[in-house]
Short mmCIF file of C-alpha atoms in Angstrom, two decimals:
data_model
loop_
_atom_site.label_atom_id
_atom_site.label_comp_id
_atom_site.label_asym_id
_atom_site.label_seq_id
_atom_site.Cartn_x
_atom_site.Cartn_y
_atom_site.Cartn_z
CA MET A 1 120.57 -130.79 -266.12
CA PRO A 2 122.36 -128.84 -268.86
CA GLU A 3 126.15 -129.01 -269.06
CA LEU A 4 127.64 -125.62 -268.16
CA ASP A 5 131.12 -124.75 -269.33
CA GLN A 6 133.36 -121.96 -268.03
CA ILE A 7 131.92 -119.43 -270.45
CA ASP A 8 128.34 -120.21 -269.35
CA THR A 9 129.44 -119.81 -265.74
CA LYS A 10 131.06 -116.44 -266.49
CA ILE A 11 127.88 -115.28 -268.23
CA LEU A 12 125.71 -116.39 -265.31
CA ARG A 13 127.92 -114.61 -262.77
CA GLN A 14 127.71 -111.38 -264.74
CA LEU A 15 123.94 -111.63 -265.17
CA GLN A 16 123.43 -112.37 -261.47
CA GLU A 17 125.27 -109.16 -260.70
CA ASN A 18 123.45 -107.08 -263.34
CA ALA A 19 120.85 -108.60 -265.65
CA ASP A 20 120.44 -105.23 -267.42
CA ILE A 21 123.97 -105.29 -268.81
CA PRO A 22 123.91 -104.62 -272.57
CA ASN A 23 124.79 -107.68 -274.63
CA ALA A 24 127.82 -105.97 -276.21
CA GLU A 25 129.26 -105.15 -272.78
CA LEU A 26 128.53 -108.66 -271.49
CA ALA A 27 130.22 -110.16 -274.54
CA ASP A 28 133.27 -107.94 -274.02
CA ARG A 29 133.58 -108.95 -270.35
CA ILE A 30 133.28 -112.65 -271.21
CA GLY A 31 135.53 -112.52 -274.26
CA LEU A 32 132.93 -113.51 -276.86
CA SER A 33 131.50 -111.88 -279.94
CA PRO A 34 128.12 -110.21 -279.28
CA SER A 35 126.28 -112.74 -281.47
CA ALA A 36 127.88 -115.74 -279.72
CA CYS A 37 127.06 -114.21 -276.33
CA LEU A 38 123.46 -113.60 -277.34
CA ARG A 39 123.13 -117.24 -278.49
CA ARG A 40 124.57 -118.48 -275.20
CA VAL A 41 122.20 -116.38 -273.11
CA ALA A 42 119.25 -117.52 -275.22
CA LYS A 43 120.31 -121.14 -274.73
CA LEU A 44 120.57 -120.62 -270.95
CA ARG A 45 117.04 -119.19 -270.94
CA GLN A 46 115.61 -121.90 -273.18
CA SER A 47 117.13 -124.70 -271.08
CA GLY A 48 115.68 -123.21 -267.89
CA VAL A 49 119.01 -122.35 -266.28
CA ILE A 50 117.84 -118.72 -266.31
CA ARG A 51 114.26 -118.99 -265.05
CA LYS A 52 113.37 -115.30 -265.28
CA THR A 53 114.79 -111.81 -265.13
CA VAL A 54 113.54 -109.56 -262.34
CA ALA A 55 114.19 -106.19 -260.74
CA VAL A 56 115.49 -106.28 -257.16
CA ILE A 57 113.46 -103.68 -255.28
CA ASP A 58 114.36 -102.05 -251.97
CA PRO A 59 111.45 -103.00 -249.67
CA ALA A 60 111.71 -99.79 -247.63
CA GLN A 61 111.43 -97.67 -250.77
CA VAL A 62 108.05 -99.22 -251.60
CA GLY A 63 106.58 -99.08 -248.11
CA ARG A 64 107.47 -102.61 -246.91
CA PRO A 65 110.33 -102.01 -244.44
CA LEU A 66 109.40 -104.74 -241.94
CA GLY A 67 111.12 -108.02 -242.76
CA ALA A 68 110.64 -111.29 -240.89
CA VAL A 69 111.77 -114.89 -240.99
CA ILE A 70 109.17 -117.33 -239.69
CA ASN A 71 109.76 -120.96 -238.77
CA LEU A 72 106.71 -123.18 -238.46
CA GLU A 73 105.69 -126.72 -237.69
CA PHE A 74 102.82 -128.65 -239.26
CA HIS A 75 100.83 -131.17 -237.25
CA ARG A 76 100.38 -133.47 -240.26
CA HIS A 77 103.01 -133.38 -242.98
CA GLY A 78 101.24 -134.85 -245.99
CA ASN A 79 100.69 -132.52 -248.93
CA GLN A 80 96.90 -133.01 -248.69
CA PHE A 81 96.96 -131.53 -245.16
CA ARG A 82 98.82 -128.41 -246.31
CA GLN A 83 96.66 -127.41 -249.30
CA ASP A 84 94.74 -124.65 -247.50
CA PHE A 85 98.00 -123.20 -246.19
CA ILE A 86 99.65 -123.38 -249.64
CA ARG A 87 96.71 -121.55 -251.25
CA LYS A 88 96.85 -118.78 -248.66
CA VAL A 89 100.64 -118.39 -248.93
CA ARG A 90 100.51 -118.04 -252.72
CA LYS A 91 97.92 -115.24 -252.45
CA LEU A 92 99.72 -113.12 -249.84
CA ASP A 93 102.01 -110.43 -251.27
CA ALA A 94 103.91 -110.13 -247.98
CA VAL A 95 105.15 -113.72 -248.28
CA ARG A 96 108.23 -113.47 -250.48
CA GLN A 97 109.54 -117.00 -249.98
CA CYS A 98 108.16 -120.14 -248.40
CA HIS A 99 110.06 -123.41 -248.17
CA VAL A 100 109.29 -126.85 -246.76
CA VAL A 101 112.51 -127.99 -245.07
CA THR A 102 114.05 -130.86 -243.16
CA GLY A 103 115.20 -130.64 -239.57
CA GLU A 104 113.59 -129.23 -236.44
CA VAL A 105 110.98 -127.20 -238.33
CA THR A 106 108.67 -128.01 -241.24
CA GLY A 107 108.75 -124.67 -242.99
CA VAL A 108 110.63 -121.41 -243.30
CA MET A 109 109.08 -118.23 -244.64
CA ILE A 110 110.51 -114.84 -245.57
CA LEU A 111 108.10 -111.91 -245.36
CA GLN A 112 108.23 -108.18 -246.22
CA MET A 113 105.45 -106.15 -244.60
CA ARG A 114 104.31 -102.57 -244.15
CA ASP A 115 104.07 -102.67 -240.36
CA MET A 116 103.19 -104.75 -237.30
CA ALA A 117 99.47 -104.42 -238.05
CA GLU A 118 100.00 -106.26 -241.34
CA TYR A 119 102.12 -108.85 -239.51
CA THR A 120 99.38 -109.44 -236.92
CA ALA A 121 96.69 -109.81 -239.58
CA LEU A 122 98.89 -112.18 -241.57
CA CYS A 123 99.49 -114.38 -238.49
CA GLU A 124 95.75 -114.58 -237.81
CA THR A 125 95.05 -115.52 -241.43
CA LEU A 126 97.90 -117.95 -241.97
CA PHE A 127 98.64 -119.54 -238.63
CA ASP A 128 95.98 -118.95 -235.98
CA ALA A 129 93.11 -120.07 -238.24
CA ASP A 130 94.92 -123.23 -239.44
CA ASP A 131 94.50 -126.31 -237.23
CA ASN A 132 97.43 -127.96 -238.99
CA ILE A 133 99.93 -125.35 -237.70
CA VAL A 134 101.31 -126.59 -234.38
CA TRP A 135 103.47 -123.52 -233.74
CA TYR A 136 105.34 -120.72 -235.45
CA ARG A 137 108.20 -118.49 -234.38
CA THR A 138 108.90 -115.09 -235.84
CA TYR A 139 112.29 -113.44 -236.11
CA ILE A 140 112.10 -109.76 -237.07
CA ILE A 141 114.98 -108.76 -239.33
CA THR A 142 116.95 -105.94 -237.69
CA GLU A 143 119.88 -105.83 -240.12
CA THR A 144 120.62 -107.53 -243.43
CA LEU A 145 124.26 -108.52 -243.74
CA LYS A 146 123.99 -110.22 -247.15
CA ASP A 147 121.14 -110.31 -249.61
CA GLU A 148 122.08 -112.29 -252.73
CA PHE A 149 119.71 -114.04 -255.10
CA GLY A 150 120.18 -117.33 -256.85
CA PRO A 151 122.83 -119.98 -256.28
CA ALA A 152 126.54 -119.36 -255.99
CA ILE A 153 128.14 -120.19 -259.31
#
């Protein structure tokens, strides 16, 4: 794990807020010269601290207003038993995040869908046709109170 100093942390906070910020403006906010700031950002990318730069898109504006959180339980927990499920999850655009977790459930998924018809079809494909899924519970998102990406720095 790379050592991050206070300047790296300041850079990361700014980029989490707005990754499109021009380098000169970022440098000014951090208190560095533009060339030093550019080197630091490049180093953060090269070391893998910054994995990628993406656009955060409003799901409703692109026809995917229906959000859901799904908890699920596998019958058998070994990776070999989940391969079919993993392949399906990686192919489905509606699945935005999928995590294997500890606790009362095996997995947690975050989905963004067009409508309930897409949700129903997804459940048939992912859960109902998979003998290794014991159960799943869906929680439809009615209001988003906070929607931040990446870790707190």
